Short mmCIF file of C-alpha atoms in Angstrom, two decimals:
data_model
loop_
_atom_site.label_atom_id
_atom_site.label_comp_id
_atom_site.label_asym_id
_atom_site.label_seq_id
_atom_site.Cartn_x
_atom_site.Cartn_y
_atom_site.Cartn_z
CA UNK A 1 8.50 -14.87 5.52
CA UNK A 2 11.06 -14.74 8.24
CA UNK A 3 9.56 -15.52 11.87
CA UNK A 4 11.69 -12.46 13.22
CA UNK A 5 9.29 -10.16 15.64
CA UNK A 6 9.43 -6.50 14.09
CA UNK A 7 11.57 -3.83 16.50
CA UNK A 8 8.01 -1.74 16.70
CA UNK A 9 7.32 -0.15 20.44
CA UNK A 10 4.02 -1.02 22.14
CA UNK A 11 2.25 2.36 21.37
CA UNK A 12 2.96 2.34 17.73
CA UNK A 13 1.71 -1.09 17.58
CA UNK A 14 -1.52 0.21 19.33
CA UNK A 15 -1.89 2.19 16.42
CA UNK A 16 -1.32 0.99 13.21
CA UNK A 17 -2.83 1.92 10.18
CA UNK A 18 -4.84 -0.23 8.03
CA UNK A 19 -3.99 1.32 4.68
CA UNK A 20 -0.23 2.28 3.77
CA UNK A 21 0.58 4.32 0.70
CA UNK A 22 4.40 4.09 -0.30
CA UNK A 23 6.21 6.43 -3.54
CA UNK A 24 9.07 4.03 -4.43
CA UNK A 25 11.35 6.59 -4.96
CA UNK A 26 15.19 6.53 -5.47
CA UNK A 27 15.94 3.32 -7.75
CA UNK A 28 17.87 5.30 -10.19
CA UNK A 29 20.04 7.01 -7.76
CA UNK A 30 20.78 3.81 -5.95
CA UNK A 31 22.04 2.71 -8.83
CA UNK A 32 24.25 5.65 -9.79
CA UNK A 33 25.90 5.97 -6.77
CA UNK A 34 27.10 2.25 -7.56
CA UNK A 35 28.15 2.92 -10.77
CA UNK A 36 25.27 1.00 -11.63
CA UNK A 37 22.52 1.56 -14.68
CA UNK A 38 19.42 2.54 -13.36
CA UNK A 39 17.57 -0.91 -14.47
CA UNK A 40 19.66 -2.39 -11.52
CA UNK A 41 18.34 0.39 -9.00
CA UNK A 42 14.64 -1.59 -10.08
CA UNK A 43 16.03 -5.10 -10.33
CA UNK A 44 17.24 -4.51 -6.55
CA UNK A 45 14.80 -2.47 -5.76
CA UNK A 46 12.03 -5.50 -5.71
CA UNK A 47 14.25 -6.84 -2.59
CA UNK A 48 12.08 -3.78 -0.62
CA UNK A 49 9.02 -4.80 -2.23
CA UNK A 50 9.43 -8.33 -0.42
CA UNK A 51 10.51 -6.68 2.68
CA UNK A 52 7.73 -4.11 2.83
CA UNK A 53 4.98 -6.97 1.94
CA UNK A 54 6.51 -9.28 5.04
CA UNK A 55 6.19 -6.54 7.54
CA UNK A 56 2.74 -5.51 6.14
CA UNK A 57 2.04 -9.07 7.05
CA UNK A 58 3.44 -9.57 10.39
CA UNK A 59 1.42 -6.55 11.43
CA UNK A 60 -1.59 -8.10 10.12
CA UNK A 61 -1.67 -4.30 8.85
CA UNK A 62 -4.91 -4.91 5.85
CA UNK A 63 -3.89 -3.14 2.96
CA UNK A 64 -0.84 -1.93 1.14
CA UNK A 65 -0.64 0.02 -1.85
CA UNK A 66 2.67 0.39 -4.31
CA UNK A 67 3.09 3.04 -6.56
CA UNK A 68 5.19 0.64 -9.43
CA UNK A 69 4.59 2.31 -12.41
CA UNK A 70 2.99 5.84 -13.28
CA UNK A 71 1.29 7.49 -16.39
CA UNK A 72 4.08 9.68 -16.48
CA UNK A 73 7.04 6.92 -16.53
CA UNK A 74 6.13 5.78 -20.13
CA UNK A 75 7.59 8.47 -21.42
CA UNK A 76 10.85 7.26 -19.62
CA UNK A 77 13.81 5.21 -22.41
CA UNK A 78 12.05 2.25 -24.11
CA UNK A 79 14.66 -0.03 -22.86
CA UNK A 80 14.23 0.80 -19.36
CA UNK A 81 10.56 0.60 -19.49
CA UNK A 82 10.40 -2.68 -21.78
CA UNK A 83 12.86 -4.15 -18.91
CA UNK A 84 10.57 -3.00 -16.15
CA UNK A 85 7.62 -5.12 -17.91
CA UNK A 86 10.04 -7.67 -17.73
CA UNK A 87 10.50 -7.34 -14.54
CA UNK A 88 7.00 -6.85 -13.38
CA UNK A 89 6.38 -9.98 -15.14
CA UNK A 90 9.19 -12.24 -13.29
CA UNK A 91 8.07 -10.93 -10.45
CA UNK A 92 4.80 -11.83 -10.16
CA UNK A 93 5.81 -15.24 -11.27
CA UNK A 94 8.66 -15.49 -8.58
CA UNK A 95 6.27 -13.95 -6.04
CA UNK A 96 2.75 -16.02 -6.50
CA UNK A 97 3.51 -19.03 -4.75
CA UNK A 98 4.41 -16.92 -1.47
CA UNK A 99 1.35 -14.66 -1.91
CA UNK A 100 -0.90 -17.90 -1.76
CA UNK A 101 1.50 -19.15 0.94
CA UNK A 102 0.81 -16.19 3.38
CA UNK A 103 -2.43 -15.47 1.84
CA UNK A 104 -1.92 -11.95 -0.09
CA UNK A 105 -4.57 -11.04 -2.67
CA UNK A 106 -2.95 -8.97 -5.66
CA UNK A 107 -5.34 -6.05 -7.11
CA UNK A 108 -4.06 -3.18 -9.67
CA UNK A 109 -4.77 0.45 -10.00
CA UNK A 110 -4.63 2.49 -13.41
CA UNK A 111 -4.66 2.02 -16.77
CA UNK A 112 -3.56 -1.67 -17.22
CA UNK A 113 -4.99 -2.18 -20.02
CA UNK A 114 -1.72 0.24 -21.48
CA UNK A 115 0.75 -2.55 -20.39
CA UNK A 116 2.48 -4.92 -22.84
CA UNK A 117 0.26 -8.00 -23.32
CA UNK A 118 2.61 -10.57 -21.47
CA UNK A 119 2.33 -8.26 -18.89
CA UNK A 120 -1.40 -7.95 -18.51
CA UNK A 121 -1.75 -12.46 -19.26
CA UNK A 122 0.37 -12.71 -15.93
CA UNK A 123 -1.25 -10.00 -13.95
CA UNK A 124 -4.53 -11.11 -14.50
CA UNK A 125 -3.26 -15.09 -13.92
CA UNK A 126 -2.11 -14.08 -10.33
CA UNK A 127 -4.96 -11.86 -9.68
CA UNK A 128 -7.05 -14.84 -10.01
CA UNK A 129 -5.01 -16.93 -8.33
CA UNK A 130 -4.94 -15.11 -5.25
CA UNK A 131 -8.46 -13.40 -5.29
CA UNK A 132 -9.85 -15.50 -2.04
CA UNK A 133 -6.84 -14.40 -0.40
CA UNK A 134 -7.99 -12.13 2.85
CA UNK A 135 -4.49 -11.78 5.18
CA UNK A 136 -3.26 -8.49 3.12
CA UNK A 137 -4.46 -6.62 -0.35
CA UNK A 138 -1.70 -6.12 -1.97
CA UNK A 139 -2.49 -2.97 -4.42
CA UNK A 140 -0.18 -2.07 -7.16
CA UNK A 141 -0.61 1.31 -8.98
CA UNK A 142 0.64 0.74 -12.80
CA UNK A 143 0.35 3.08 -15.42
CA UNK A 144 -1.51 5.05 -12.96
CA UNK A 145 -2.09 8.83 -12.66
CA UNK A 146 -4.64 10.57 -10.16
CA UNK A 147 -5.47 13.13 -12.26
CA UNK A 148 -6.30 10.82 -14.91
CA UNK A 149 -8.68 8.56 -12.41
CA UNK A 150 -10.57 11.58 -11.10
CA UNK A 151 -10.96 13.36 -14.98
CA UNK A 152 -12.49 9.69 -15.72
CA UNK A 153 -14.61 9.16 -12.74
CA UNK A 154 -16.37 12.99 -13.55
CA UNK A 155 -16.46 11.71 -17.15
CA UNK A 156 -18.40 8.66 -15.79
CA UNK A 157 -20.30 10.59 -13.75
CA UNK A 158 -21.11 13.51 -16.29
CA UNK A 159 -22.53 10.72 -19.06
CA UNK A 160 -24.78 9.16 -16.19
CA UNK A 161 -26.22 13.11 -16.34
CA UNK A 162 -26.69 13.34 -20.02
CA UNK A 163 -28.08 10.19 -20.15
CA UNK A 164 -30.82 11.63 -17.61
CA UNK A 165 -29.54 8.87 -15.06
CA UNK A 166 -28.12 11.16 -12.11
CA UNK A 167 -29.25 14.34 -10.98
CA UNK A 168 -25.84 16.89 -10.97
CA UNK A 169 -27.19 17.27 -6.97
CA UNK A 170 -26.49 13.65 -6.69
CA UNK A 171 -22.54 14.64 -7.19
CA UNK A 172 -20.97 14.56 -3.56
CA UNK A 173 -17.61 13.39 -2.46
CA UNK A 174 -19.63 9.81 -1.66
CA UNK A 175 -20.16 9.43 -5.13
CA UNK A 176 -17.13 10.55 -6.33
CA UNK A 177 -15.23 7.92 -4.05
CA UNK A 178 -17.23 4.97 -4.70
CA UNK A 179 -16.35 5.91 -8.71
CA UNK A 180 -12.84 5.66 -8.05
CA UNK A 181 -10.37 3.10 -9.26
CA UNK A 182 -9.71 2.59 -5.03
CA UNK A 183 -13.63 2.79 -4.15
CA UNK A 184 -13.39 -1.15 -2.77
CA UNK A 185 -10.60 -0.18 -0.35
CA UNK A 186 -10.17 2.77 2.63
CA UNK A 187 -7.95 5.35 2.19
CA UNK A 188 -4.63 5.22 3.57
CA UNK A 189 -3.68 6.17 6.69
CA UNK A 190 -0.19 6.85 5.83
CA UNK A 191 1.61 7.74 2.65
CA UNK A 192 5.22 6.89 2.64
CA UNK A 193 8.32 8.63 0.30
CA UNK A 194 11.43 7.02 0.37
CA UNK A 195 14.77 9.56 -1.70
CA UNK A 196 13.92 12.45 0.57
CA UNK A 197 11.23 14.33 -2.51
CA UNK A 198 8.64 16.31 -0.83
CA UNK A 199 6.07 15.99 -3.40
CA UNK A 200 3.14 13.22 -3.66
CA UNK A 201 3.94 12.74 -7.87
CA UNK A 202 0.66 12.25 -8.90
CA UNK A 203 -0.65 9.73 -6.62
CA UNK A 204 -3.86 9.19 -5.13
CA UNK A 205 -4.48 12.91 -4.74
CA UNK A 206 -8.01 12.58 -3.77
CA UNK A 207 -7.40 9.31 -1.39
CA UNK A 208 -4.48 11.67 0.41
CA UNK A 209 -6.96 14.25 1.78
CA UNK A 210 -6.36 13.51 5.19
CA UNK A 211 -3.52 10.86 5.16
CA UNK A 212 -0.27 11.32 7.19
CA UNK A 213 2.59 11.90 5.03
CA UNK A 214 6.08 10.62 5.92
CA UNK A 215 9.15 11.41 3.69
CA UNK A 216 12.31 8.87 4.17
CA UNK A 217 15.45 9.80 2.83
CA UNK A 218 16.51 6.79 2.24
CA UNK A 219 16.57 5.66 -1.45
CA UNK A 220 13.50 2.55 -2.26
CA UNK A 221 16.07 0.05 -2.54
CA UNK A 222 17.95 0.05 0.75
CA UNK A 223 14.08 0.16 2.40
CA UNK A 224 13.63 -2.23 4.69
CA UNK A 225 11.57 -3.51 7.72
CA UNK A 226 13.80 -1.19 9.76
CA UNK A 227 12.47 1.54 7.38
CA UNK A 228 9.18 0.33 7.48
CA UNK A 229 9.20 0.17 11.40
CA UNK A 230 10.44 3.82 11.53
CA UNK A 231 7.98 5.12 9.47
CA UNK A 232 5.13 3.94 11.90
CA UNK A 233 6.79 5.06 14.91
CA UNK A 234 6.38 8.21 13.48
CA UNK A 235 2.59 7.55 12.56
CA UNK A 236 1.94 6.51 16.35
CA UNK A 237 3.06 10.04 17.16
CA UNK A 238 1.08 12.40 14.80
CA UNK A 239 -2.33 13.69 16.56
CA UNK A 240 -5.20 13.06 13.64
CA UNK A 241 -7.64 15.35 14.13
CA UNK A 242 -9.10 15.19 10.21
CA UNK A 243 -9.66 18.79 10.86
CA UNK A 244 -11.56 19.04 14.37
CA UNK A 245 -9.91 20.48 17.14
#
């Protein structure tokens, strides 16, 4: 990690969230404006990823959570998906020795066990790896879909019923959260888009409730710290009043 202070104004620093939420939106466009096919838009678009996890770092900012891979994408071309395992999979092996170097603990979200098994071996290997880590939780949402976590936390919940375990006056949003696949970590603060879509795709629907929501046009792989840094500005200037006056 470069050295480099962030470009980040006094107040915004004053302010920053502990949990950031970013849609990594735009890889496929990137890579059609270039001529490019869209596996390139990915390949590039891990450059960000990097970025993103730096600044995260610098900022001493806790916990960061990337929406990689959804329910929804496996439905996408074989090839591209079989070359995002790939990818996933070089990553991770490219990436460990710097997460241990700056002290980044790698957790997952969703449906892993879906994932090709290469995929899953090396996932779990640097989840192990860097479990003592405590500088920043990196959180990557893979074969993830919100409405699939929250129909299987009530399913969870609705068997401890029938089984006479839980009372159905038990069931508040308390419970609820500490069922979810996120229950170890807060929710975010901030949810960032990058391609300029105004809608949340899924993701962490229930987590969201009260999060600030920022929408960047600029396409996932061209996102950098600059990005980043803009994106909190604009956090340091929203008024969160989680409803109150």
């Amino acid at each position: 990690m470069s050295d480099k202070p962030l470009n980040l104004s006094d107040k915004a620093k004053s302010v920053l969230p502990q949990h950031v939420a970013i849609i990594m939106d735009g890889n496929g466009r990137w890579a059609r404006k270039r001529g490019l096919s869209r596996v390139e838009g990915h390949r590039n678009g891990v450059d960000s990823v990097r970025s993103t996890v730096v600044a995260c770092g610098k900022l001493k900012i806790p916990f960061l959570t990337l929406y990689a891979f959804s329910m929804e994408n496996w439905v996408r071309p074989k090839e591209e998906v079989s070359t995002l395992m790939k990818y996933l999979v070089q990553f991770l092996k490219q990436e460990t020795p710097e997460l241990m170097k700056h002290g980044v603990r790698l957790r997952t979200i969703g449906r892993t066990d879906l994932l090709p098994a290469d995929a899953q071996a090396q996932l779990a290997q640097t989840i192990e790896t860097t479990r003592e880590n405590n500088a920043l939780t990196l959180i990557l949402a893979l074969s993830y879909s919100s409405r699939e976590e929250i129909t299987s936390t009530l399913r969870t919940l609705a068997a401890q019923v029938q089984a006479g375990k839980l009372s159905p006056e038990a069931i508040d949003e308390k419970l609820i959260s500490e069922n979810l696949y996120t229950r170890e970590y807060p929710d975010p603060d901030i949810l960032i888009r990058t391609s300029g879509e105004m809608r949340v795709s899924n993701f962490l629907l229930w987590q969201i409730s009260y999060s600030e929501i920022y929408v960047t046009s600029t396409l996932w792989p061209d996102f950098r710290e600059e990005q980043f840094c803009e994106a909190l500005e604009e956090y340091a200037r929203r008024d969160r009043r989680f409803g109150k006056v």
